[in-house]
Amino acid sequence: MKILLHMCCGPCSCYPVKKLREEGFEPIGFFFNPNIHPYQEWRQRLKTAREFAEKVGMEIHVVNHYGLREFLTKTFSVVEGLGDDDTINFADGFHNRCKICYAWRLGETAKFAAENNFEIFTSTLFYSIHQNHELMKKIAESVAKNFGVKFFYEDFRAGWDEGIAISKELELYRQNYCGCIFSEEERFSNDLKKIRRAKFKAQKKS
Ligand code: SF4
């Protein structure tokens, strides 16, 4: 059975593709990631996703558009379609950006599935140990319902180490931050690290 697999990048696709094939699925890749910045990084991750698909003999569909402007517009303006608490204003945008990001990418995947005769979809986001897994699951189930397709849930985090090993074997480019410009800052800024440590200490004391 064909399954539409949203690919956040090449390395995170390694384990899910292997596992889905073992389970009898035929995964077809779908690259839609307007959250990846800056431009050269987005191009590199897209190139790697294509390289991975070629190496493992998987068909891939690509939304070949760099989405920085749309990402910022969505993050810092009113967003609809996230459920009861669906109004997000400028002030909340920064803190809610992952929720918006998940809903956008999973929503587009469900829409693409519905429009292209896929009964079922999933995402390599469920491989990441760094994401809010439960929130993504809730959103995926919700968008599946909205578009009349099925969401296949599997906790691909079980294959974290195996996925890394495969990506190294395939000599894929491995990024070192999540994707958006904010996550890049969070990953490398010593100032932000200090603020986070201070917050953590304060929380522990209270
Ligand atoms: S940190 Fe990652 S999941 Fe969150 S908004 Fe940025 S790219 Fe999306």
mmCIF file with all atom_site columns, C-alpha atoms and ligand atoms in Angstrom:
data_model
loop_
_atom_site.group_PDB
_atom_site.id
_atom_site.type_symbol
_atom_site.label_atom_id
_atom_site.label_alt_id
_atom_site.label_comp_id
_atom_site.label_asym_id
_atom_site.label_entity_id
_atom_site.label_seq_id
_atom_site.pdbx_PDB_ins_code
_atom_site.Cartn_x
_atom_site.Cartn_y
_atom_site.Cartn_z
_atom_site.occupancy
_atom_site.B_iso_or_equiv
_atom_site.pdbx_formal_charge
_atom_site.auth_seq_id
_atom_site.auth_comp_id
_atom_site.auth_asym_id
_atom_site.auth_atom_id
_atom_site.pdbx_PDB_model_num
ATOM   1   C  CA  . MET A 1 1   ? 0.000   0.000  0.000  1.00 0.00 ? 1   MET A CA  1
ATOM   2   C  CA  . LYS A 1 2   ? 1.258   3.475  -0.901 1.00 0.00 ? 2   LYS A CA  1
ATOM   3   C  CA  . ILE A 1 3   ? 1.789   5.922  1.941  1.00 0.00 ? 3   ILE A CA  1
ATOM   4   C  CA  . LEU A 1 4   ? 2.610   9.613  1.590  1.00 0.00 ? 4   LEU A CA  1
ATOM   5   C  CA  . LEU A 1 5   ? 5.619   10.376 3.767  1.00 0.00 ? 5   LEU A CA  1
ATOM   6   C  CA  . HIS A 1 6   ? 6.222   13.983 4.677  1.00 0.00 ? 6   HIS A CA  1
ATOM   7   C  CA  . MET A 1 7   ? 10.023  14.359 4.726  1.00 0.00 ? 7   MET A CA  1
ATOM   8   C  CA  . CYS A 1 8   ? 11.490  17.072 6.943  1.00 0.00 ? 8   CYS A CA  1
ATOM   9   C  CA  . CYS A 1 9   ? 14.966  16.236 5.565  1.00 0.00 ? 9   CYS A CA  1
ATOM   10  C  CA  . GLY A 1 10  ? 17.089  13.353 4.248  1.00 0.00 ? 10  GLY A CA  1
ATOM   11  C  CA  . PRO A 1 11  ? 18.698  12.079 7.486  1.00 0.00 ? 11  PRO A CA  1
ATOM   12  C  CA  . CYS A 1 12  ? 15.369  11.944 9.379  1.00 0.00 ? 12  CYS A CA  1
ATOM   13  C  CA  . SER A 1 13  ? 13.872  9.902  6.534  1.00 0.00 ? 13  SER A CA  1
ATOM   14  C  CA  . CYS A 1 14  ? 16.361  7.025  6.815  1.00 0.00 ? 14  CYS A CA  1
ATOM   15  C  CA  . TYR A 1 15  ? 14.758  5.034  9.604  1.00 0.00 ? 15  TYR A CA  1
ATOM   16  C  CA  . PRO A 1 16  ? 11.074  5.742  8.790  1.00 0.00 ? 16  PRO A CA  1
ATOM   17  C  CA  . VAL A 1 17  ? 11.524  4.637  5.152  1.00 0.00 ? 17  VAL A CA  1
ATOM   18  C  CA  . LYS A 1 18  ? 13.266  1.428  6.213  1.00 0.00 ? 18  LYS A CA  1
ATOM   19  C  CA  . LYS A 1 19  ? 10.618  0.691  8.862  1.00 0.00 ? 19  LYS A CA  1
ATOM   20  C  CA  . LEU A 1 20  ? 7.654   1.474  6.623  1.00 0.00 ? 20  LEU A CA  1
ATOM   21  C  CA  . ARG A 1 21  ? 9.031   -0.785 3.887  1.00 0.00 ? 21  ARG A CA  1
ATOM   22  C  CA  . GLU A 1 22  ? 9.517   -3.588 6.428  1.00 0.00 ? 22  GLU A CA  1
ATOM   23  C  CA  . GLU A 1 23  ? 5.874   -3.150 7.381  1.00 0.00 ? 23  GLU A CA  1
ATOM   24  C  CA  . GLY A 1 24  ? 4.761   -3.587 3.783  1.00 0.00 ? 24  GLY A CA  1
ATOM   25  C  CA  . PHE A 1 25  ? 4.173   0.064  2.856  1.00 0.00 ? 25  PHE A CA  1
ATOM   26  C  CA  . GLU A 1 26  ? 5.478   1.766  -0.260 1.00 0.00 ? 26  GLU A CA  1
ATOM   27  C  CA  . PRO A 1 27  ? 6.497   5.226  1.006  1.00 0.00 ? 27  PRO A CA  1
ATOM   28  C  CA  . ILE A 1 28  ? 6.358   8.144  -1.445 1.00 0.00 ? 28  ILE A CA  1
ATOM   29  C  CA  . GLY A 1 29  ? 8.235   11.229 -0.224 1.00 0.00 ? 29  GLY A CA  1
ATOM   30  C  CA  . PHE A 1 30  ? 6.741   14.716 0.074  1.00 0.00 ? 30  PHE A CA  1
ATOM   31  C  CA  . PHE A 1 31  ? 9.097   17.631 0.770  1.00 0.00 ? 31  PHE A CA  1
ATOM   32  C  CA  . PHE A 1 32  ? 7.294   20.706 2.074  1.00 0.00 ? 32  PHE A CA  1
ATOM   33  C  CA  . ASN A 1 33  ? 9.325   22.669 4.601  1.00 0.00 ? 33  ASN A CA  1
ATOM   34  C  CA  . PRO A 1 34  ? 8.853   26.459 4.506  1.00 0.00 ? 34  PRO A CA  1
ATOM   35  C  CA  . ASN A 1 35  ? 10.299  26.509 8.018  1.00 0.00 ? 35  ASN A CA  1
ATOM   36  C  CA  . ILE A 1 36  ? 13.872  25.951 6.855  1.00 0.00 ? 36  ILE A CA  1
ATOM   37  C  CA  . HIS A 1 37  ? 16.034  29.074 6.703  1.00 0.00 ? 37  HIS A CA  1
ATOM   38  C  CA  . PRO A 1 38  ? 18.178  30.669 5.440  1.00 0.00 ? 38  PRO A CA  1
ATOM   39  C  CA  . TYR A 1 39  ? 17.901  30.035 1.700  1.00 0.00 ? 39  TYR A CA  1
ATOM   40  C  CA  . GLN A 1 40  ? 21.132  28.105 1.231  1.00 0.00 ? 40  GLN A CA  1
ATOM   41  C  CA  . GLU A 1 41  ? 20.246  25.784 4.103  1.00 0.00 ? 41  GLU A CA  1
ATOM   42  C  CA  . TRP A 1 42  ? 16.809  25.114 2.610  1.00 0.00 ? 42  TRP A CA  1
ATOM   43  C  CA  . ARG A 1 43  ? 18.435  24.361 -0.753 1.00 0.00 ? 43  ARG A CA  1
ATOM   44  C  CA  . GLN A 1 44  ? 20.955  22.030 0.884  1.00 0.00 ? 44  GLN A CA  1
ATOM   45  C  CA  . ARG A 1 45  ? 18.275  20.098 2.781  1.00 0.00 ? 45  ARG A CA  1
ATOM   46  C  CA  . LEU A 1 46  ? 16.142  19.794 -0.335 1.00 0.00 ? 46  LEU A CA  1
ATOM   47  C  CA  . LYS A 1 47  ? 19.160  18.555 -2.301 1.00 0.00 ? 47  LYS A CA  1
ATOM   48  C  CA  . THR A 1 48  ? 19.870  15.999 0.438  1.00 0.00 ? 48  THR A CA  1
ATOM   49  C  CA  . ALA A 1 49  ? 16.240  14.833 0.518  1.00 0.00 ? 49  ALA A CA  1
ATOM   50  C  CA  . ARG A 1 50  ? 16.427  14.245 -3.248 1.00 0.00 ? 50  ARG A CA  1
ATOM   51  C  CA  . GLU A 1 51  ? 19.790  12.518 -2.918 1.00 0.00 ? 51  GLU A CA  1
ATOM   52  C  CA  . PHE A 1 52  ? 18.393  10.236 -0.215 1.00 0.00 ? 52  PHE A CA  1
ATOM   53  C  CA  . ALA A 1 53  ? 15.307  9.395  -2.296 1.00 0.00 ? 53  ALA A CA  1
ATOM   54  C  CA  . GLU A 1 54  ? 17.504  8.515  -5.262 1.00 0.00 ? 54  GLU A CA  1
ATOM   55  C  CA  . LYS A 1 55  ? 19.828  6.355  -3.160 1.00 0.00 ? 55  LYS A CA  1
ATOM   56  C  CA  . VAL A 1 56  ? 16.967  4.313  -1.701 1.00 0.00 ? 56  VAL A CA  1
ATOM   57  C  CA  . GLY A 1 57  ? 14.894  4.269  -4.906 1.00 0.00 ? 57  GLY A CA  1
ATOM   58  C  CA  . MET A 1 58  ? 11.937  6.232  -3.572 1.00 0.00 ? 58  MET A CA  1
ATOM   59  C  CA  . GLU A 1 59  ? 9.651   8.536  -5.555 1.00 0.00 ? 59  GLU A CA  1
ATOM   60  C  CA  . ILE A 1 60  ? 9.556   12.084 -4.158 1.00 0.00 ? 60  ILE A CA  1
ATOM   61  C  CA  . HIS A 1 61  ? 7.268   15.091 -4.649 1.00 0.00 ? 61  HIS A CA  1
ATOM   62  C  CA  . VAL A 1 62  ? 8.727   18.497 -3.878 1.00 0.00 ? 62  VAL A CA  1
ATOM   63  C  CA  . VAL A 1 63  ? 7.186   21.890 -3.151 1.00 0.00 ? 63  VAL A CA  1
ATOM   64  C  CA  . ASN A 1 64  ? 10.068  23.827 -4.622 1.00 0.00 ? 64  ASN A CA  1
ATOM   65  C  CA  . HIS A 1 65  ? 9.492   27.161 -2.935 1.00 0.00 ? 65  HIS A CA  1
ATOM   66  C  CA  . TYR A 1 66  ? 11.517  28.909 -0.246 1.00 0.00 ? 66  TYR A CA  1
ATOM   67  C  CA  . GLY A 1 67  ? 8.913   29.973 2.319  1.00 0.00 ? 67  GLY A CA  1
ATOM   68  C  CA  . LEU A 1 68  ? 10.630  32.464 4.635  1.00 0.00 ? 68  LEU A CA  1
ATOM   69  C  CA  . ARG A 1 69  ? 8.118   35.267 4.006  1.00 0.00 ? 69  ARG A CA  1
ATOM   70  C  CA  . GLU A 1 70  ? 5.083   33.034 4.456  1.00 0.00 ? 70  GLU A CA  1
ATOM   71  C  CA  . PHE A 1 71  ? 6.633   31.472 7.560  1.00 0.00 ? 71  PHE A CA  1
ATOM   72  C  CA  . LEU A 1 72  ? 7.107   34.862 9.202  1.00 0.00 ? 72  LEU A CA  1
ATOM   73  C  CA  . THR A 1 73  ? 3.646   36.024 8.148  1.00 0.00 ? 73  THR A CA  1
ATOM   74  C  CA  . LYS A 1 74  ? 2.037   32.910 9.590  1.00 0.00 ? 74  LYS A CA  1
ATOM   75  C  CA  . THR A 1 75  ? 4.076   32.987 12.771 1.00 0.00 ? 75  THR A CA  1
ATOM   76  C  CA  . PHE A 1 76  ? 3.381   36.611 13.581 1.00 0.00 ? 76  PHE A CA  1
ATOM   77  C  CA  . SER A 1 77  ? -0.192  37.052 12.447 1.00 0.00 ? 77  SER A CA  1
ATOM   78  C  CA  . VAL A 1 78  ? -3.576  35.565 13.115 1.00 0.00 ? 78  VAL A CA  1
ATOM   79  C  CA  . VAL A 1 79  ? -3.686  31.906 12.219 1.00 0.00 ? 79  VAL A CA  1
ATOM   80  C  CA  . GLU A 1 80  ? -6.834  29.881 11.795 1.00 0.00 ? 80  GLU A CA  1
ATOM   81  C  CA  . GLY A 1 81  ? -7.474  26.179 11.764 1.00 0.00 ? 81  GLY A CA  1
ATOM   82  C  CA  . LEU A 1 82  ? -5.643  25.008 14.862 1.00 0.00 ? 82  LEU A CA  1
ATOM   83  C  CA  . GLY A 1 83  ? -8.748  24.146 16.878 1.00 0.00 ? 83  GLY A CA  1
ATOM   84  C  CA  . ASP A 1 84  ? -10.382 25.900 19.821 1.00 0.00 ? 84  ASP A CA  1
ATOM   85  C  CA  . ASP A 1 85  ? -7.428  28.150 20.542 1.00 0.00 ? 85  ASP A CA  1
ATOM   86  C  CA  . ASP A 1 86  ? -6.972  29.101 16.906 1.00 0.00 ? 86  ASP A CA  1
ATOM   87  C  CA  . THR A 1 87  ? -6.197  32.783 17.243 1.00 0.00 ? 87  THR A CA  1
ATOM   88  C  CA  . ILE A 1 88  ? -2.554  33.557 17.645 1.00 0.00 ? 88  ILE A CA  1
ATOM   89  C  CA  . ASN A 1 89  ? -1.442  37.147 17.805 1.00 0.00 ? 89  ASN A CA  1
ATOM   90  C  CA  . PHE A 1 90  ? 1.913   38.792 17.259 1.00 0.00 ? 90  PHE A CA  1
ATOM   91  C  CA  . ALA A 1 91  ? 2.992   38.587 20.895 1.00 0.00 ? 91  ALA A CA  1
ATOM   92  C  CA  . ASP A 1 92  ? 2.244   34.873 21.104 1.00 0.00 ? 92  ASP A CA  1
ATOM   93  C  CA  . GLY A 1 93  ? 3.643   34.053 17.698 1.00 0.00 ? 93  GLY A CA  1
ATOM   94  C  CA  . PHE A 1 94  ? 7.206   33.444 18.749 1.00 0.00 ? 94  PHE A CA  1
ATOM   95  C  CA  . HIS A 1 95  ? 6.258   30.988 21.488 1.00 0.00 ? 95  HIS A CA  1
ATOM   96  C  CA  . ASN A 1 96  ? 3.622   29.231 19.377 1.00 0.00 ? 96  ASN A CA  1
ATOM   97  C  CA  . ARG A 1 97  ? 5.717   28.925 16.285 1.00 0.00 ? 97  ARG A CA  1
ATOM   98  C  CA  . CYS A 1 98  ? 6.296   25.163 16.541 1.00 0.00 ? 98  CYS A CA  1
ATOM   99  C  CA  . LYS A 1 99  ? 2.572   24.514 16.775 1.00 0.00 ? 99  LYS A CA  1
ATOM   100 C  CA  . ILE A 1 100 ? 2.001   26.651 13.692 1.00 0.00 ? 100 ILE A CA  1
ATOM   101 C  CA  . CYS A 1 101 ? 4.900   24.965 11.923 1.00 0.00 ? 101 CYS A CA  1
ATOM   102 C  CA  . TYR A 1 102 ? 3.601   21.441 12.649 1.00 0.00 ? 102 TYR A CA  1
ATOM   103 C  CA  . ALA A 1 103 ? 0.039   22.340 11.631 1.00 0.00 ? 103 ALA A CA  1
ATOM   104 C  CA  . TRP A 1 104 ? 1.209   23.914 8.385  1.00 0.00 ? 104 TRP A CA  1
ATOM   105 C  CA  . ARG A 1 105 ? 3.477   21.095 7.269  1.00 0.00 ? 105 ARG A CA  1
ATOM   106 C  CA  . LEU A 1 106 ? 1.193   18.261 8.368  1.00 0.00 ? 106 LEU A CA  1
ATOM   107 C  CA  . GLY A 1 107 ? -1.846  20.093 6.985  1.00 0.00 ? 107 GLY A CA  1
ATOM   108 C  CA  . GLU A 1 108 ? -0.257  20.494 3.550  1.00 0.00 ? 108 GLU A CA  1
ATOM   109 C  CA  . THR A 1 109 ? 0.725   16.830 3.615  1.00 0.00 ? 109 THR A CA  1
ATOM   110 C  CA  . ALA A 1 110 ? -2.838  15.726 4.400  1.00 0.00 ? 110 ALA A CA  1
ATOM   111 C  CA  . LYS A 1 111 ? -4.134  18.052 1.663  1.00 0.00 ? 111 LYS A CA  1
ATOM   112 C  CA  . PHE A 1 112 ? -1.642  16.701 -0.881 1.00 0.00 ? 112 PHE A CA  1
ATOM   113 C  CA  . ALA A 1 113 ? -2.614  13.149 0.098  1.00 0.00 ? 113 ALA A CA  1
ATOM   114 C  CA  . ALA A 1 114 ? -6.307  13.894 -0.383 1.00 0.00 ? 114 ALA A CA  1
ATOM   115 C  CA  . GLU A 1 115 ? -5.750  15.596 -3.746 1.00 0.00 ? 115 GLU A CA  1
ATOM   116 C  CA  . ASN A 1 116 ? -3.477  12.860 -5.089 1.00 0.00 ? 116 ASN A CA  1
ATOM   117 C  CA  . ASN A 1 117 ? -5.358  9.711  -4.141 1.00 0.00 ? 117 ASN A CA  1
ATOM   118 C  CA  . PHE A 1 118 ? -3.299  8.687  -1.135 1.00 0.00 ? 118 PHE A CA  1
ATOM   119 C  CA  . GLU A 1 119 ? -5.437  7.077  1.533  1.00 0.00 ? 119 GLU A CA  1
ATOM   120 C  CA  . ILE A 1 120 ? -2.846  7.489  4.234  1.00 0.00 ? 120 ILE A CA  1
ATOM   121 C  CA  . PHE A 1 121 ? 0.069   9.701  5.278  1.00 0.00 ? 121 PHE A CA  1
ATOM   122 C  CA  . THR A 1 122 ? 2.709   10.050 7.958  1.00 0.00 ? 122 THR A CA  1
ATOM   123 C  CA  . SER A 1 123 ? 5.775   12.201 8.627  1.00 0.00 ? 123 SER A CA  1
ATOM   124 C  CA  . THR A 1 124 ? 9.448   11.853 9.458  1.00 0.00 ? 124 THR A CA  1
ATOM   125 C  CA  . LEU A 1 125 ? 8.774   14.433 12.183 1.00 0.00 ? 125 LEU A CA  1
ATOM   126 C  CA  . PHE A 1 126 ? 7.758   11.427 14.305 1.00 0.00 ? 126 PHE A CA  1
ATOM   127 C  CA  . TYR A 1 127 ? 11.373  10.267 14.168 1.00 0.00 ? 127 TYR A CA  1
ATOM   128 C  CA  . SER A 1 128 ? 12.727  13.376 15.905 1.00 0.00 ? 128 SER A CA  1
ATOM   129 C  CA  . ILE A 1 129 ? 13.557  13.237 19.609 1.00 0.00 ? 129 ILE A CA  1
ATOM   130 C  CA  . HIS A 1 130 ? 13.607  17.055 19.651 1.00 0.00 ? 130 HIS A CA  1
ATOM   131 C  CA  . GLN A 1 131 ? 9.994   17.788 18.695 1.00 0.00 ? 131 GLN A CA  1
ATOM   132 C  CA  . ASN A 1 132 ? 6.806   17.928 20.759 1.00 0.00 ? 132 ASN A CA  1
ATOM   133 C  CA  . HIS A 1 133 ? 5.706   14.447 19.754 1.00 0.00 ? 133 HIS A CA  1
ATOM   134 C  CA  . GLU A 1 134 ? 2.299   14.403 21.449 1.00 0.00 ? 134 GLU A CA  1
ATOM   135 C  CA  . LEU A 1 135 ? 1.319   17.795 20.037 1.00 0.00 ? 135 LEU A CA  1
ATOM   136 C  CA  . MET A 1 136 ? 2.308   16.715 16.514 1.00 0.00 ? 136 MET A CA  1
ATOM   137 C  CA  . LYS A 1 137 ? 0.245   13.535 16.889 1.00 0.00 ? 137 LYS A CA  1
ATOM   138 C  CA  . LYS A 1 138 ? -2.808  15.513 17.932 1.00 0.00 ? 138 LYS A CA  1
ATOM   139 C  CA  . ILE A 1 139 ? -2.390  17.905 15.011 1.00 0.00 ? 139 ILE A CA  1
ATOM   140 C  CA  . ALA A 1 140 ? -1.809  15.095 12.488 1.00 0.00 ? 140 ALA A CA  1
ATOM   141 C  CA  . GLU A 1 141 ? -4.998  13.347 13.615 1.00 0.00 ? 141 GLU A CA  1
ATOM   142 C  CA  . SER A 1 142 ? -6.915  16.600 13.338 1.00 0.00 ? 142 SER A CA  1
ATOM   143 C  CA  . VAL A 1 143 ? -5.693  17.516 9.823  1.00 0.00 ? 143 VAL A CA  1
ATOM   144 C  CA  . ALA A 1 144 ? -6.298  13.947 8.640  1.00 0.00 ? 144 ALA A CA  1
ATOM   145 C  CA  . LYS A 1 145 ? -9.919  14.295 9.715  1.00 0.00 ? 145 LYS A CA  1
ATOM   146 C  CA  . ASN A 1 146 ? -10.204 17.693 8.010  1.00 0.00 ? 146 ASN A CA  1
ATOM   147 C  CA  . PHE A 1 147 ? -9.028  16.325 4.671  1.00 0.00 ? 147 PHE A CA  1
ATOM   148 C  CA  . GLY A 1 148 ? -10.722 12.911 4.869  1.00 0.00 ? 148 GLY A CA  1
ATOM   149 C  CA  . VAL A 1 149 ? -7.527  10.846 4.840  1.00 0.00 ? 149 VAL A CA  1
ATOM   150 C  CA  . LYS A 1 150 ? -5.909  8.534  7.403  1.00 0.00 ? 150 LYS A CA  1
ATOM   151 C  CA  . PHE A 1 151 ? -2.896  9.359  9.519  1.00 0.00 ? 151 PHE A CA  1
ATOM   152 C  CA  . PHE A 1 152 ? -0.528  6.467  10.179 1.00 0.00 ? 152 PHE A CA  1
ATOM   153 C  CA  . TYR A 1 153 ? 1.063   6.871  13.593 1.00 0.00 ? 153 TYR A CA  1
ATOM   154 C  CA  . GLU A 1 154 ? 4.306   5.223  14.555 1.00 0.00 ? 154 GLU A CA  1
ATOM   155 C  CA  . ASP A 1 155 ? 6.828   6.335  17.126 1.00 0.00 ? 155 ASP A CA  1
ATOM   156 C  CA  . PHE A 1 156 ? 9.883   6.286  14.865 1.00 0.00 ? 156 PHE A CA  1
ATOM   157 C  CA  . ARG A 1 157 ? 12.018  7.614  17.733 1.00 0.00 ? 157 ARG A CA  1
ATOM   158 C  CA  . ALA A 1 158 ? 12.692  3.970  18.594 1.00 0.00 ? 158 ALA A CA  1
ATOM   159 C  CA  . GLY A 1 159 ? 15.076  3.920  15.610 1.00 0.00 ? 159 GLY A CA  1
ATOM   160 C  CA  . TRP A 1 160 ? 16.988  7.112  16.438 1.00 0.00 ? 160 TRP A CA  1
ATOM   161 C  CA  . ASP A 1 161 ? 20.465  5.544  16.549 1.00 0.00 ? 161 ASP A CA  1
ATOM   162 C  CA  . GLU A 1 162 ? 19.796  3.275  13.594 1.00 0.00 ? 162 GLU A CA  1
ATOM   163 C  CA  . GLY A 1 163 ? 18.642  6.260  11.524 1.00 0.00 ? 163 GLY A CA  1
ATOM   164 C  CA  . ILE A 1 164 ? 21.829  8.169  12.303 1.00 0.00 ? 164 ILE A CA  1
ATOM   165 C  CA  . ALA A 1 165 ? 23.929  5.162  11.321 1.00 0.00 ? 165 ALA A CA  1
ATOM   166 C  CA  . ILE A 1 166 ? 22.104  4.804  7.982  1.00 0.00 ? 166 ILE A CA  1
ATOM   167 C  CA  . SER A 1 167 ? 22.458  8.520  7.204  1.00 0.00 ? 167 SER A CA  1
ATOM   168 C  CA  . LYS A 1 168 ? 26.217  8.286  7.813  1.00 0.00 ? 168 LYS A CA  1
ATOM   169 C  CA  . GLU A 1 169 ? 26.475  5.184  5.678  1.00 0.00 ? 169 GLU A CA  1
ATOM   170 C  CA  . LEU A 1 170 ? 24.687  7.022  2.852  1.00 0.00 ? 170 LEU A CA  1
ATOM   171 C  CA  . GLU A 1 171 ? 26.994  10.032 3.421  1.00 0.00 ? 171 GLU A CA  1
ATOM   172 C  CA  . LEU A 1 172 ? 24.082  12.459 3.714  1.00 0.00 ? 172 LEU A CA  1
ATOM   173 C  CA  . TYR A 1 173 ? 24.491  16.066 4.811  1.00 0.00 ? 173 TYR A CA  1
ATOM   174 C  CA  . ARG A 1 174 ? 23.399  16.265 8.476  1.00 0.00 ? 174 ARG A CA  1
ATOM   175 C  CA  . GLN A 1 175 ? 22.147  19.634 9.729  1.00 0.00 ? 175 GLN A CA  1
ATOM   176 C  CA  . ASN A 1 176 ? 22.690  20.776 13.309 1.00 0.00 ? 176 ASN A CA  1
ATOM   177 C  CA  . TYR A 1 177 ? 19.585  22.856 14.034 1.00 0.00 ? 177 TYR A CA  1
ATOM   178 C  CA  . CYS A 1 178 ? 15.860  22.333 13.589 1.00 0.00 ? 178 CYS A CA  1
ATOM   179 C  CA  . GLY A 1 179 ? 15.158  24.686 10.703 1.00 0.00 ? 179 GLY A CA  1
ATOM   180 C  CA  . CYS A 1 180 ? 13.777  28.172 11.328 1.00 0.00 ? 180 CYS A CA  1
ATOM   181 C  CA  . ILE A 1 181 ? 15.917  31.251 11.939 1.00 0.00 ? 181 ILE A CA  1
ATOM   182 C  CA  . PHE A 1 182 ? 14.864  31.194 15.604 1.00 0.00 ? 182 PHE A CA  1
ATOM   183 C  CA  . SER A 1 183 ? 15.976  27.612 16.110 1.00 0.00 ? 183 SER A CA  1
ATOM   184 C  CA  . GLU A 1 184 ? 19.345  28.432 14.569 1.00 0.00 ? 184 GLU A CA  1
ATOM   185 C  CA  . GLU A 1 185 ? 19.806  31.218 17.115 1.00 0.00 ? 185 GLU A CA  1
ATOM   186 C  CA  . GLU A 1 186 ? 18.661  28.982 19.974 1.00 0.00 ? 186 GLU A CA  1
ATOM   187 C  CA  . ARG A 1 187 ? 21.149  26.334 18.914 1.00 0.00 ? 187 ARG A CA  1
ATOM   188 C  CA  . PHE A 1 188 ? 24.200  28.586 18.690 1.00 0.00 ? 188 PHE A CA  1
ATOM   189 C  CA  . SER A 1 189 ? 23.634  31.689 20.828 1.00 0.00 ? 189 SER A CA  1
ATOM   190 C  CA  . ASN A 1 190 ? 25.499  31.565 24.137 1.00 0.00 ? 190 ASN A CA  1
ATOM   191 C  CA  . ASP A 1 191 ? 23.344  34.423 25.425 1.00 0.00 ? 191 ASP A CA  1
ATOM   192 C  CA  . LEU A 1 192 ? 20.159  32.439 24.847 1.00 0.00 ? 192 LEU A CA  1
ATOM   193 C  CA  . LYS A 1 193 ? 21.740  29.399 26.470 1.00 0.00 ? 193 LYS A CA  1
ATOM   194 C  CA  . LYS A 1 194 ? 22.516  31.495 29.568 1.00 0.00 ? 194 LYS A CA  1
ATOM   195 C  CA  . ILE A 1 195 ? 18.939  32.811 29.724 1.00 0.00 ? 195 ILE A CA  1
ATOM   196 C  CA  . ARG A 1 196 ? 17.546  29.269 29.434 1.00 0.00 ? 196 ARG A CA  1
ATOM   197 C  CA  . ARG A 1 197 ? 19.867  27.987 32.178 1.00 0.00 ? 197 ARG A CA  1
ATOM   198 C  CA  . ALA A 1 198 ? 18.840  30.865 34.478 1.00 0.00 ? 198 ALA A CA  1
ATOM   199 C  CA  . LYS A 1 199 ? 15.138  30.175 33.832 1.00 0.00 ? 199 LYS A CA  1
ATOM   200 C  CA  . PHE A 1 200 ? 15.650  26.486 34.520 1.00 0.00 ? 200 PHE A CA  1
ATOM   201 C  CA  . LYS A 1 201 ? 17.415  27.224 37.833 1.00 0.00 ? 201 LYS A CA  1
ATOM   202 C  CA  . ALA A 1 202 ? 14.657  29.655 38.872 1.00 0.00 ? 202 ALA A CA  1
ATOM   203 C  CA  . GLN A 1 203 ? 11.980  27.042 38.068 1.00 0.00 ? 203 GLN A CA  1
ATOM   204 C  CA  . LYS A 1 204 ? 13.817  24.418 40.138 1.00 0.00 ? 204 LYS A CA  1
ATOM   205 C  CA  . LYS A 1 205 ? 13.963  26.752 43.145 1.00 0.00 ? 205 LYS A CA  1
ATOM   206 C  CA  . SER A 1 206 ? 10.282  27.730 43.038 1.00 0.00 ? 206 SER A CA  1
HETATM 207 S  S1  . SF4 B 2 .   ? 11.956  25.193 15.998 1.00 0.00 ? 1   SF4 B S1  1
HETATM 208 FE FE1 . SF4 B 2 .   ? 11.634  23.697 14.346 1.00 0.00 ? 1   SF4 B FE1 1
HETATM 209 S  S2  . SF4 B 2 .   ? 9.524   22.972 14.621 1.00 0.00 ? 1   SF4 B S2  1
HETATM 210 FE FE2 . SF4 B 2 .   ? 9.737   24.900 15.767 1.00 0.00 ? 1   SF4 B FE2 1
HETATM 211 S  S3  . SF4 B 2 .   ? 9.112   26.487 14.337 1.00 0.00 ? 1   SF4 B S3  1
HETATM 212 FE FE3 . SF4 B 2 .   ? 11.317  26.307 14.147 1.00 0.00 ? 1   SF4 B FE3 1
HETATM 213 S  S4  . SF4 B 2 .   ? 11.591  24.859 12.461 1.00 0.00 ? 1   SF4 B S4  1
HETATM 214 FE FE4 . SF4 B 2 .   ? 9.463   24.650 13.116 1.00 0.00 ? 1   SF4 B FE4 1
#
